[in-house]
Coordinates of N, CA and C in Angstrom, one line a residue:
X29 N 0.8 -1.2 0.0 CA 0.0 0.0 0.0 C 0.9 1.2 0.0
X30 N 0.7 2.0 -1.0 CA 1.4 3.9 -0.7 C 0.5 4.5 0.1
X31 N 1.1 5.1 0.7 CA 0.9 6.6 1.1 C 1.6 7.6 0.8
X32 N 1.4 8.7 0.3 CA 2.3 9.5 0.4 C 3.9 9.2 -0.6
X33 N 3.7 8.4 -1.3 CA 5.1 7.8 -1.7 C 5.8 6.9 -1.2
X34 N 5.3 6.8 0.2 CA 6.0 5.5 1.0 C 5.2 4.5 0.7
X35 N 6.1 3.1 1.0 CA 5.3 2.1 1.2 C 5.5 1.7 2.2
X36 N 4.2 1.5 2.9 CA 3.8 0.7 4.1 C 3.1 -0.9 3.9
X37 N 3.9 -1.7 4.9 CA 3.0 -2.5 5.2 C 1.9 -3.1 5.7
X38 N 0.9 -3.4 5.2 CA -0.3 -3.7 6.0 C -0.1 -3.8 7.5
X39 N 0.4 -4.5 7.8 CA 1.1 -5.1 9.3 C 1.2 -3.7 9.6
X40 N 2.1 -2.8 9.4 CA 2.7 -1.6 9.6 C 1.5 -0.5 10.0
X41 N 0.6 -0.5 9.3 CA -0.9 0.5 9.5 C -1.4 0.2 10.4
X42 N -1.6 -1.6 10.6 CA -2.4 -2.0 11.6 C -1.7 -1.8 13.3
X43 N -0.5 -1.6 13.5 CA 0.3 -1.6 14.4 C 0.2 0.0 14.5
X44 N 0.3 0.9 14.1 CA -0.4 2.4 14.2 C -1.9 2.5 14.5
X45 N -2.9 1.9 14.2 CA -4.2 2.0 14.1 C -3.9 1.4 15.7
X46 N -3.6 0.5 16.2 CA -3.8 -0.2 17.4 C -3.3 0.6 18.4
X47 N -1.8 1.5 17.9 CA -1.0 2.4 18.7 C -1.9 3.4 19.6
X48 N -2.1 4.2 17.7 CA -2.7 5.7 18.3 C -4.3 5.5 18.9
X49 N -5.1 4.1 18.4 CA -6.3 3.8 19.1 C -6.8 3.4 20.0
X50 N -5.5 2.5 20.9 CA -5.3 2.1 22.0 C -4.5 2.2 22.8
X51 N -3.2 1.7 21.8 CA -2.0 1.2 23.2 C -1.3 2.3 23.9
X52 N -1.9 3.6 23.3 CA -1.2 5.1 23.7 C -1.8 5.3 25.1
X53 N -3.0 5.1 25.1 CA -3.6 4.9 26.3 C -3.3 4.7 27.4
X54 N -2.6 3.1 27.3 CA -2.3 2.4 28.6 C -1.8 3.0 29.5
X55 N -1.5 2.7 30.8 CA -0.6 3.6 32.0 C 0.6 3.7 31.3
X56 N 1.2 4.0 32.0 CA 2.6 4.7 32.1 C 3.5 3.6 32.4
X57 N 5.2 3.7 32.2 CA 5.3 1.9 32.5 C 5.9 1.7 34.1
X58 N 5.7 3.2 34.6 CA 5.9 2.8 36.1 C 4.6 2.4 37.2
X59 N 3.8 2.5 36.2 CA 2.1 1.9 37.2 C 2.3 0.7 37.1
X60 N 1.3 0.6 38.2 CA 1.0 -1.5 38.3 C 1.2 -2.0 37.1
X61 N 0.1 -1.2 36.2 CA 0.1 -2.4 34.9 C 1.3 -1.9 34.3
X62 N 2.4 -1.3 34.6 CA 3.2 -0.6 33.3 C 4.2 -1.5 32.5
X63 N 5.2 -3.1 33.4 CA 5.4 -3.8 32.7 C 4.5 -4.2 31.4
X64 N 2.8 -4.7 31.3 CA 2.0 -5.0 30.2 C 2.6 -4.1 29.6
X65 N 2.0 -2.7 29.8 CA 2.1 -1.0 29.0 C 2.9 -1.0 28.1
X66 N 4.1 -1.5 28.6 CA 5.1 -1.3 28.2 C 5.8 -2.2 27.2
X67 N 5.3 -3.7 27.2 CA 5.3 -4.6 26.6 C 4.5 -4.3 25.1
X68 N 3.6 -4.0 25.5 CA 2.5 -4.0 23.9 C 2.6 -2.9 23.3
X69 N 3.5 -1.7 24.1 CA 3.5 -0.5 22.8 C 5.0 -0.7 22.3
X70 N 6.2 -1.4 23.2 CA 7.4 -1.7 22.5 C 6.9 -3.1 21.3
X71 N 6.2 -3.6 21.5 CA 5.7 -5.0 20.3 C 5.4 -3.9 19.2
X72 N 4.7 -3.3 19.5 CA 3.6 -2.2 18.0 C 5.0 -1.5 17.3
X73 N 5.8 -0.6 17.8 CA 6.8 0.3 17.4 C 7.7 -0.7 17.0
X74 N 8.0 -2.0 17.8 CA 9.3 -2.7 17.1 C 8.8 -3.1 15.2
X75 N 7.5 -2.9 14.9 CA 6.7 -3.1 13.7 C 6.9 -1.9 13.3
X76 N 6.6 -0.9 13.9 CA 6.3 0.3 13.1 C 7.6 1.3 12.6
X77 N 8.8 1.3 13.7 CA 10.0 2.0 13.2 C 10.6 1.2 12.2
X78 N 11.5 2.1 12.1 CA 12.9 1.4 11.0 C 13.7 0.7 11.4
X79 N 14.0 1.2 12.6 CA 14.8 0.2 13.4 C 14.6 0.2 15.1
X80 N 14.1 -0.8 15.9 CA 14.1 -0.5 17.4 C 15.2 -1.6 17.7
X81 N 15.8 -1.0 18.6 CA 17.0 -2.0 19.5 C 15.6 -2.5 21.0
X82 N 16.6 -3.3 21.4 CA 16.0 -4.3 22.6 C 15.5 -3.1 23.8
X83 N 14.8 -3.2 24.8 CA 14.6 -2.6 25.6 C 13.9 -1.2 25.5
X84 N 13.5 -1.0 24.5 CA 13.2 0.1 24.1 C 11.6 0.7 24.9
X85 N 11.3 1.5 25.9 CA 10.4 2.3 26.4 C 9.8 3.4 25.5
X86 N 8.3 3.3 25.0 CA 7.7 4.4 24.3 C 6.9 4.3 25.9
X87 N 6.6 5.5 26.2 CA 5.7 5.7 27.1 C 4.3 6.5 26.9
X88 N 3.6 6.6 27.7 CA 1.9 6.7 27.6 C 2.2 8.4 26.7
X89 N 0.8 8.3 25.6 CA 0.8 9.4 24.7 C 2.2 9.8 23.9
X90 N 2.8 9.1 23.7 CA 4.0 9.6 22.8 C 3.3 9.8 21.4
X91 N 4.4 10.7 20.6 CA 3.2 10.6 19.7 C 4.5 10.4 18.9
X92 N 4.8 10.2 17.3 CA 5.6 9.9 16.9 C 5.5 10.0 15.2
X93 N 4.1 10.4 15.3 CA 3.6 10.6 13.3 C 3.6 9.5 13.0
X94 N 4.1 8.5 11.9 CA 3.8 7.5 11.1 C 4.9 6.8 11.9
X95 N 5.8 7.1 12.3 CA 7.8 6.4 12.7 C 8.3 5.9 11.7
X96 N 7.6 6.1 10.3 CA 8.4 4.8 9.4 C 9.9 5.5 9.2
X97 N 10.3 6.1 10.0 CA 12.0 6.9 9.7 C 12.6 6.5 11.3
X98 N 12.1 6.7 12.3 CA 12.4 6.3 13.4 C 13.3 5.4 13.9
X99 N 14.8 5.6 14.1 CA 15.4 4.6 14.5 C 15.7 5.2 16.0
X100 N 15.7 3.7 17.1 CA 15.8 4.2 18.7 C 16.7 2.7 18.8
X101 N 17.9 3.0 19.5 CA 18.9 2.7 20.2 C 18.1 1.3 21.1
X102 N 19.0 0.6 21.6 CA 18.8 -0.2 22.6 C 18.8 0.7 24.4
X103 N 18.1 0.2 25.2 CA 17.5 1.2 26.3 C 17.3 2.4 26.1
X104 N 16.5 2.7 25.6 CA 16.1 4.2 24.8 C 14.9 4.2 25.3
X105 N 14.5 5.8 25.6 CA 13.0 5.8 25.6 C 12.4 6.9 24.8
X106 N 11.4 7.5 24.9 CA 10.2 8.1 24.4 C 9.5 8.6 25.6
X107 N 9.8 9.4 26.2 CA 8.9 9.9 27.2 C 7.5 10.3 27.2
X108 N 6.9 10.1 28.3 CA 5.4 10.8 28.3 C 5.0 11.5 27.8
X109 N 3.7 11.9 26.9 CA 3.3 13.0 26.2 C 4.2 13.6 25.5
X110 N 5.6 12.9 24.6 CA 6.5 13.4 24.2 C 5.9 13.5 22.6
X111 N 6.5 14.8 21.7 CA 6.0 14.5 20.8 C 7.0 14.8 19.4
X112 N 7.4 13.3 18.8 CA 8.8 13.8 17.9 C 8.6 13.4 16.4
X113 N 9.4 14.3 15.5 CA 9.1 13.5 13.8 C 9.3 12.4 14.2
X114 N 8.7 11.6 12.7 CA 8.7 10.5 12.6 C 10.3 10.5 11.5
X115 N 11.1 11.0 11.4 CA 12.5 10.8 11.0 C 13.4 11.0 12.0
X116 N 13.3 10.5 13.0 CA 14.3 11.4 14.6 C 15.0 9.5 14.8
X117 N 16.4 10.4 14.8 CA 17.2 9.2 15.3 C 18.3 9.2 16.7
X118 N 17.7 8.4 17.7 CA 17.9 8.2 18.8 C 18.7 7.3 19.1
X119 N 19.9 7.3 19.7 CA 21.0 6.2 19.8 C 20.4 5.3 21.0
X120 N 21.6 4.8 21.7 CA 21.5 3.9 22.7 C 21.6 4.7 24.3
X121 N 20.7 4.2 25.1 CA 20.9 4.3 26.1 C 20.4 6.0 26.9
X122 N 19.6 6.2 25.8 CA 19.1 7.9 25.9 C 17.9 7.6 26.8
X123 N 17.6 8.9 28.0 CA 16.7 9.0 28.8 C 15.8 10.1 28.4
X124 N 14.5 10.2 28.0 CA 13.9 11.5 27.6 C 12.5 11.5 29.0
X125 N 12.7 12.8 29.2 CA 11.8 13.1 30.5 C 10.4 13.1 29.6
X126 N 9.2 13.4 30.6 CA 7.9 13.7 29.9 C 7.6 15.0 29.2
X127 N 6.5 15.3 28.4 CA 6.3 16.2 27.5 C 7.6 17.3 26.6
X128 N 8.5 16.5 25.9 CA 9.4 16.5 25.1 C 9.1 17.2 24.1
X129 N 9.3 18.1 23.1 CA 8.7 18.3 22.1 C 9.6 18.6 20.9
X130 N 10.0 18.0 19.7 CA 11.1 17.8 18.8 C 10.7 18.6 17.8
X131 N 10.8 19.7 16.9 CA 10.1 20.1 15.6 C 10.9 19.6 14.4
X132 N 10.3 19.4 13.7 CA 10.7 19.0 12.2 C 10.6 19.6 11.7
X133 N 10.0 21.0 11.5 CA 10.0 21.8 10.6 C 9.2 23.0 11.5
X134 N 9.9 24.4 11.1 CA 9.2 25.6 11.2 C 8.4 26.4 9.9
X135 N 7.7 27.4 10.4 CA 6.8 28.2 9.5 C 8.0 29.2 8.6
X136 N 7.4 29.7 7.4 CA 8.6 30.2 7.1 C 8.3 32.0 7.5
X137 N 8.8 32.6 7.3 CA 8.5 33.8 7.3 C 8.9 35.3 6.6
X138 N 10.2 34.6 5.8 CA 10.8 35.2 4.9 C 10.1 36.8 4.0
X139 N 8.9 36.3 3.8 CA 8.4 37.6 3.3 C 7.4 38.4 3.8
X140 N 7.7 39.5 3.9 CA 6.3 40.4 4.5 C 5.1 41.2 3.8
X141 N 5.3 40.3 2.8 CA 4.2 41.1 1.7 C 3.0 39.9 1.6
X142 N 3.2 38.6 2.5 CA 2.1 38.1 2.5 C 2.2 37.6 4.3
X143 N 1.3 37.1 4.7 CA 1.0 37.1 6.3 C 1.7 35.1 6.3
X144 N 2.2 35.3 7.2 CA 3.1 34.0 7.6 C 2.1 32.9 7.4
X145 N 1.0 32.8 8.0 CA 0.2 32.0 7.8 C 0.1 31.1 6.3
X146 N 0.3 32.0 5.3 CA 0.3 31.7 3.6 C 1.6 31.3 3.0
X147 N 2.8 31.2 3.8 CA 4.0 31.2 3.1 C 4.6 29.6 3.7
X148 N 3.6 29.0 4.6 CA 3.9 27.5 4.7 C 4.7 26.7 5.3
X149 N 6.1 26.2 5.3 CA 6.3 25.8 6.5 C 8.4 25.4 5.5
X150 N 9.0 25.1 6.4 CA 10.3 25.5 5.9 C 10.4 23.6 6.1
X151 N 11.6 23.6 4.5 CA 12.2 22.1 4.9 C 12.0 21.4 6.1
X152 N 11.8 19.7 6.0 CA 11.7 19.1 7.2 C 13.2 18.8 7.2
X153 N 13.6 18.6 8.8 CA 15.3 18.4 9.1 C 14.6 17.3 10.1
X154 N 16.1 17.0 10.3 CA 15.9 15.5 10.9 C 17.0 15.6 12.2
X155 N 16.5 15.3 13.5 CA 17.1 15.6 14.8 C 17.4 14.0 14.9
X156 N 19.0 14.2 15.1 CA 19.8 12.9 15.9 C 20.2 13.0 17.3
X157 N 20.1 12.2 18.2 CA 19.9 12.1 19.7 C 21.6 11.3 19.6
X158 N 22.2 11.4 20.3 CA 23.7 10.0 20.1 C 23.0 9.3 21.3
X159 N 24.0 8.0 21.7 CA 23.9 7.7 23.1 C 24.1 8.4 24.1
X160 N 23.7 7.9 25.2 CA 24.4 7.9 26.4 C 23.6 9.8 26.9
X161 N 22.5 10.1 26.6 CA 22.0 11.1 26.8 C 20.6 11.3 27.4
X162 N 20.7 12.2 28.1 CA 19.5 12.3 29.2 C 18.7 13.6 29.3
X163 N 17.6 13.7 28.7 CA 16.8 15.1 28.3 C 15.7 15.2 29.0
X164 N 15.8 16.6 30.0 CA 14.5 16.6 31.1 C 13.0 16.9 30.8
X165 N 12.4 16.8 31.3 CA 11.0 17.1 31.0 C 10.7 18.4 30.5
X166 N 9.9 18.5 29.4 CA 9.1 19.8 28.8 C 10.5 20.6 28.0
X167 N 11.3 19.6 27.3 CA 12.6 20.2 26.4 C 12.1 20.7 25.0
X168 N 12.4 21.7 24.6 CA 11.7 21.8 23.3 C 13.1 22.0 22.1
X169 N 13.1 21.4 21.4 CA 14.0 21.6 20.1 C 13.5 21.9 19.0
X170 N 14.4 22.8 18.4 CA 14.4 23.3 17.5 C 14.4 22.4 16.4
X171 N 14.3 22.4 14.9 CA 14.7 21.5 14.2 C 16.0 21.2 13.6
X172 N 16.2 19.9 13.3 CA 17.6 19.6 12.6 C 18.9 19.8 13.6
X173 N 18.9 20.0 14.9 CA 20.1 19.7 15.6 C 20.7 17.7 16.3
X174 N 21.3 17.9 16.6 CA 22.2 16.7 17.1 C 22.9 17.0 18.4
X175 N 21.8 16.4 19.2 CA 22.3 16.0 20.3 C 23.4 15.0 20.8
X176 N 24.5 15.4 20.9 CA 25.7 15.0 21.2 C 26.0 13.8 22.3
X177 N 26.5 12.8 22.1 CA 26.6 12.0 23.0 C 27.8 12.3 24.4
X178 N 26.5 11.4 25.5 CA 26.8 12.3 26.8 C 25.9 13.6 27.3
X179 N 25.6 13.8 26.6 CA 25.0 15.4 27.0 C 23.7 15.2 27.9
X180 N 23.6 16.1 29.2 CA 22.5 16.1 29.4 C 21.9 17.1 29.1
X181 N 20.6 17.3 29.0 CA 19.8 18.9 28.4 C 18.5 19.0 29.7
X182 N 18.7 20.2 30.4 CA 18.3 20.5 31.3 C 16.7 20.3 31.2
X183 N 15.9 20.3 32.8 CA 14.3 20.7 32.2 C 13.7 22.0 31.3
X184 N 12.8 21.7 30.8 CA 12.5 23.2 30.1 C 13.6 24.0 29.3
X185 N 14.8 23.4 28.9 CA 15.7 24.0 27.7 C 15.0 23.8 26.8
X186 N 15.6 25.3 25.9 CA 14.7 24.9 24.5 C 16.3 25.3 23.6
X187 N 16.2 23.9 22.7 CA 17.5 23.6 22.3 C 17.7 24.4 20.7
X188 N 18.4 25.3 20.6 CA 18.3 25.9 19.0 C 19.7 25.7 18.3
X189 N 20.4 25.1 19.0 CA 22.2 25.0 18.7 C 22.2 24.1 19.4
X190 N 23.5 22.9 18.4 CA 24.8 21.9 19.1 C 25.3 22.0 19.7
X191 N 25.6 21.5 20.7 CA 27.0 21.8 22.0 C 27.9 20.7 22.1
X192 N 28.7 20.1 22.2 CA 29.8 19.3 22.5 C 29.3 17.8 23.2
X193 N 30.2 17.1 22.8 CA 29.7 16.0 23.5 C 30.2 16.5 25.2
X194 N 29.1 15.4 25.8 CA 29.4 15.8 27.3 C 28.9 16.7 27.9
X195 N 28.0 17.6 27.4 CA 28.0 18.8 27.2 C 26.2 19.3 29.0
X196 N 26.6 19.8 30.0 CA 25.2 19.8 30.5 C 25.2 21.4 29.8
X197 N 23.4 21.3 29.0 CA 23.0 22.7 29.3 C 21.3 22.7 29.5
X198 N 21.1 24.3 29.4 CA 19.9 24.7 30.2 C 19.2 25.9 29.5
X199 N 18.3 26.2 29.9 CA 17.9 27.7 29.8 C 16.9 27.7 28.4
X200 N 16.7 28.9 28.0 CA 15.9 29.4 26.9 C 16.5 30.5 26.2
X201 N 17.3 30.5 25.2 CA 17.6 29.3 24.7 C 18.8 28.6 25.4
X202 N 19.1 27.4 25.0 CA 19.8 26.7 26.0 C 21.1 27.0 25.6
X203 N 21.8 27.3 27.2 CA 23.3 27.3 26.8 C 24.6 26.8 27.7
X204 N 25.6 26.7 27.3 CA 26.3 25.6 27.8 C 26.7 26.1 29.2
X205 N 26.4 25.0 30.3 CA 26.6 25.1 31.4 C 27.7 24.9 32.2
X206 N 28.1 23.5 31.7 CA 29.9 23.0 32.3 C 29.6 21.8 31.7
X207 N 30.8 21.2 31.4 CA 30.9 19.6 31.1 C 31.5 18.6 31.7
X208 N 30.8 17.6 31.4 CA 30.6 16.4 32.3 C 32.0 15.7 32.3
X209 N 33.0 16.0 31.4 CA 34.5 15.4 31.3 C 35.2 16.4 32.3
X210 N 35.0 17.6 32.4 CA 35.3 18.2 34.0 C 35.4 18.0 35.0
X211 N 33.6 17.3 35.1 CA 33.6 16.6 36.3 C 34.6 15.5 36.4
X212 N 34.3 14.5 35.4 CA 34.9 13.5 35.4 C 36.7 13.6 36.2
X213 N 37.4 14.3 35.0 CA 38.9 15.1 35.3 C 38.8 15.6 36.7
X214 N 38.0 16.0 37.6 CA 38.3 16.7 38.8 C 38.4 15.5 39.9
X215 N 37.5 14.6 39.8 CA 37.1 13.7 40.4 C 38.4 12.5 40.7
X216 N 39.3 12.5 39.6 CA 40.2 11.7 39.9 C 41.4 12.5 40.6
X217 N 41.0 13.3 40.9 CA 42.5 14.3 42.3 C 42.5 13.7 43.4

């Protein structure tokens, strides 16, 4: 079946139809039921991305567009009410807090002779997460950056620029705070 130019597989629709109809639903996977929770919406996405590694956590309301571009790492998650393109590539071992929010594309604005609303929306870019990274709750990114492995990104940063691997930052817009190979280096005196 196309959509859009893609081909999906039946299997592949039906695993979205079940996602966004049901299994988005379930608790959360720290509730009683959250082992199940957690079981039947990693079953649906291991169908629906491009690629999922083992252990992989989508949690309650993620939202994710179609995922057929989606690759997530082994112990990776998807946080609560998080909401990312369906081209976002997520390495290993990354922690994302709840209500996340990833853009794939902005409005354009370029001209003032017609009202923004009419001039549509700018290239989609594609946000890479590395390993080993831990993003707080209510983070908002901009489109098309790469989060650097190691890095933590504070609560409520809203990320518009790259920073270094290792890198903690924070703020609105976010900016580099100190790095974690500092700590590291101080710690062995």
């Amino acid at each position: 079946m196309k959509l859009k130019g893609v081909d999906f597989s039946i299997k592949k629709i039906i695993c979205l139809v079940i996602y966004y109809g049901f299994a988005q639903y379930l608790p959360a996977s720290y509730s009683i039921l959250g082992k199940f929770s957690k079981f039947i919406r990693y079953s649906l996405v291991k169908i629906i991305f491009k690629s999922c590694g083992k252990n992989v956590n989508v949690e309650r309301k993620a939202n994710f567009g179609s995922g057929r571009d989606i690759v997530i790492g082994d112990n990776s998650g998807i946080g609560i009410n998080a909401c990312i393109p369906s081209n976002t590539v997520i390495g290993k071992n990354v922690m994302m807090g709840p209500n996340c929010y990833i853009l794939g594309s902005n409005h354009k604005f370029d001209r003032t002779d017609i009202p923004m609303t009419e001039q549509g929306h700018s290239e989609k870019k594609q946000t890479i997460i590395e390993d080993d990274v831990w993003i707080g709750r209510c983070v908002t990114m901009t489109p098309g950056h790469t989060i650097k492995r190691g890095c933590i990104v504070a609560a409520c940063a809203v990320i518009t620029k790259d920073f270094p691997e290792y890198s903690i930052v924070g703020g609105n817009p976010a900016k580099f705070i100190k790095s974690r190979l500092d700590e590291k280096n101080s710690g062995a005196n």
